[in-house]
mmCIF file of C-alpha atoms in Angstrom:
data_model
loop_
_atom_site.group_PDB
_atom_site.id
_atom_site.type_symbol
_atom_site.label_atom_id
_atom_site.label_comp_id
_atom_site.label_asym_id
_atom_site.label_seq_id
_atom_site.Cartn_x
_atom_site.Cartn_y
_atom_site.Cartn_z
ATOM 1 C CA MET A 1 -13.266 5.268 14.356
ATOM 2 C CA GLU A 2 -14.080 8.183 11.437
ATOM 3 C CA ILE A 3 -13.813 7.039 8.089
ATOM 4 C CA VAL A 4 -13.238 9.215 5.137
ATOM 5 C CA ARG A 5 -14.160 7.979 1.833
ATOM 6 C CA LEU A 6 -12.338 9.458 -1.101
ATOM 7 C CA PRO A 7 -13.491 9.921 -4.499
ATOM 8 C CA VAL A 8 -12.989 6.988 -6.821
ATOM 9 C CA GLY A 9 -9.372 7.421 -8.103
ATOM 10 C CA GLU A 10 -8.031 9.951 -5.386
ATOM 11 C CA GLN A 11 -4.968 8.941 -3.409
ATOM 12 C CA ALA A 12 -4.894 9.414 0.483
ATOM 13 C CA SER A 13 -1.930 11.384 1.537
ATOM 14 C CA VAL A 14 1.098 8.934 2.671
ATOM 15 C CA ASP A 15 1.060 10.337 6.158
ATOM 16 C CA VAL A 16 -2.519 9.429 7.077
ATOM 17 C CA ASP A 17 -4.196 6.089 8.159
ATOM 18 C CA CYS A 18 -5.502 4.495 4.862
ATOM 19 C CA ILE A 19 -6.666 1.546 3.120
ATOM 20 C CA ARG A 20 -6.291 1.546 -0.858
ATOM 21 C CA ILE A 21 -8.550 -1.066 -2.515
ATOM 22 C CA GLU A 22 -7.342 -1.530 -6.254
ATOM 23 C CA GLN A 23 -9.392 -3.243 -9.054
ATOM 24 C CA THR A 24 -7.067 -5.357 -11.120
ATOM 25 C CA ALA A 25 -6.887 -6.365 -15.016
ATOM 26 C CA GLU A 26 -8.436 -9.856 -13.610
ATOM 27 C CA ALA A 27 -11.537 -7.848 -12.107
ATOM 28 C CA ILE A 28 -10.319 -8.585 -8.423
ATOM 29 C CA PHE A 29 -9.892 -6.178 -5.996
ATOM 30 C CA LYS A 30 -6.652 -6.116 -3.921
ATOM 31 C CA LEU A 31 -6.282 -4.487 -0.305
ATOM 32 C CA THR A 32 -3.137 -2.822 0.981
ATOM 33 C CA ALA A 33 -2.923 -0.618 4.092
ATOM 34 C CA SER A 34 -0.995 1.508 6.489
ATOM 35 C CA ALA A 35 -1.384 2.906 9.823
ATOM 36 C CA LEU A 36 0.581 4.068 12.769
ATOM 37 C CA CYS A 37 0.163 2.021 16.166
ATOM 38 C CA VAL A 38 -2.024 3.520 18.645
ATOM 39 C CA GLY A 39 -0.144 4.621 21.659
ATOM 40 C CA THR A 40 3.574 4.600 20.210
ATOM 41 C CA ASP A 41 5.891 7.443 19.900
ATOM 42 C CA ASP A 42 8.464 6.171 17.657
ATOM 43 C CA GLY A 43 6.407 5.944 14.629
ATOM 44 C CA GLU A 44 5.849 2.440 14.356
ATOM 45 C CA SER A 45 3.456 1.344 11.893
ATOM 46 C CA VAL A 46 1.586 -1.557 10.539
ATOM 47 C CA THR A 47 0.710 -2.435 6.936
ATOM 48 C CA ILE A 48 -1.464 -5.009 4.537
ATOM 49 C CA VAL A 49 0.742 -5.545 1.374
ATOM 50 C CA ASP A 50 -0.334 -9.050 0.277
ATOM 51 C CA ALA A 51 -4.117 -9.423 1.184
ATOM 52 C CA PRO A 52 -5.914 -11.879 -0.796
ATOM 53 C CA ALA A 53 -8.193 -11.026 -3.703
ATOM 54 C CA TYR A 54 -11.517 -9.965 -3.122
ATOM 55 C CA GLU A 55 -14.804 -10.276 -5.640
ATOM 56 C CA ASN A 56 -15.470 -6.727 -5.189
ATOM 57 C CA ALA A 57 -14.526 -3.279 -3.535
ATOM 58 C CA GLU A 58 -17.194 -3.699 -0.905
ATOM 59 C CA GLU A 59 -15.664 -7.102 0.562
ATOM 60 C CA ALA A 60 -12.037 -5.714 0.336
ATOM 61 C CA GLU A 61 -13.254 -2.522 1.990
ATOM 62 C CA ALA A 62 -15.155 -4.705 4.879
ATOM 63 C CA ALA A 63 -12.236 -6.734 5.545
ATOM 64 C CA GLY A 64 -9.849 -2.952 5.789
ATOM 65 C CA LEU A 65 -12.294 -1.613 8.048
ATOM 66 C CA VAL A 66 -11.758 -4.797 10.384
ATOM 67 C CA TRP A 67 -8.390 -4.645 10.282
ATOM 68 C CA ALA A 68 -8.257 -0.928 10.837
ATOM 69 C CA ALA A 69 -10.426 -1.260 14.118
ATOM 70 C CA ARG A 70 -8.048 -4.146 15.259
ATOM 71 C CA VAL A 71 -4.906 -2.040 15.266
ATOM 72 C CA GLY A 72 -6.525 0.920 16.651
ATOM 73 C CA VAL A 73 -7.166 3.494 13.839
ATOM 74 C CA GLU A 74 -9.055 6.633 14.883
ATOM 75 C CA ARG A 75 -9.324 8.407 11.177
ATOM 76 C CA LEU A 76 -9.221 6.087 8.344
ATOM 77 C CA PHE A 77 -8.968 7.342 4.569
ATOM 78 C CA VAL A 78 -10.237 4.855 2.224
ATOM 79 C CA SER A 79 -8.789 5.255 -1.508
ATOM 80 C CA THR A 80 -10.677 2.961 -4.148
ATOM 81 C CA GLY A 81 -8.868 2.611 -7.628
ATOM 82 C CA THR A 82 -10.674 1.063 -10.919
ATOM 83 C CA LEU A 83 -9.404 0.373 -14.285
ATOM 84 C CA ALA A 84 -10.876 3.592 -15.569
ATOM 85 C CA GLN A 85 -9.670 5.535 -12.654
ATOM 86 C CA PRO A 86 -6.421 3.998 -11.024
ATOM 87 C CA LEU A 87 -4.694 4.974 -8.114
ATOM 88 C CA GLU A 88 -1.442 6.550 -8.360
ATOM 89 C CA LEU A 89 1.433 4.002 -7.516
ATOM 90 C CA ILE A 90 3.233 4.775 -4.116
ATOM 91 C CA GLU A 91 6.211 3.260 -2.152
ATOM 92 C CA ILE A 92 4.167 0.371 -0.888
ATOM 93 C CA ASP A 93 3.198 -0.992 -4.355
ATOM 94 C CA LYS A 94 6.669 -0.828 -5.871
ATOM 95 C CA PRO A 95 8.424 -4.232 -5.977
ATOM 96 C CA LEU A 96 11.230 -4.514 -3.417
#
């Protein structure tokens, strides 16, 4: 799997397979992710929306990489947001 780590605070495009690691005010890190399923032509996708909290960005990224490998991602973008450089909110972040 090819891994593309974006600069801190930079959001991956919504049309690529990605994991997002976001630092919260409580100094924990949350993981969200989105990827197209391998071998599907119907645009089916898989996501992580409510992952457990992680103590640091490295643990969250490691969990995201395992998930991405399991669902067959070939090229994964990694976006990391901190309190100083947060990521832009996207549709997956908004409440239902």
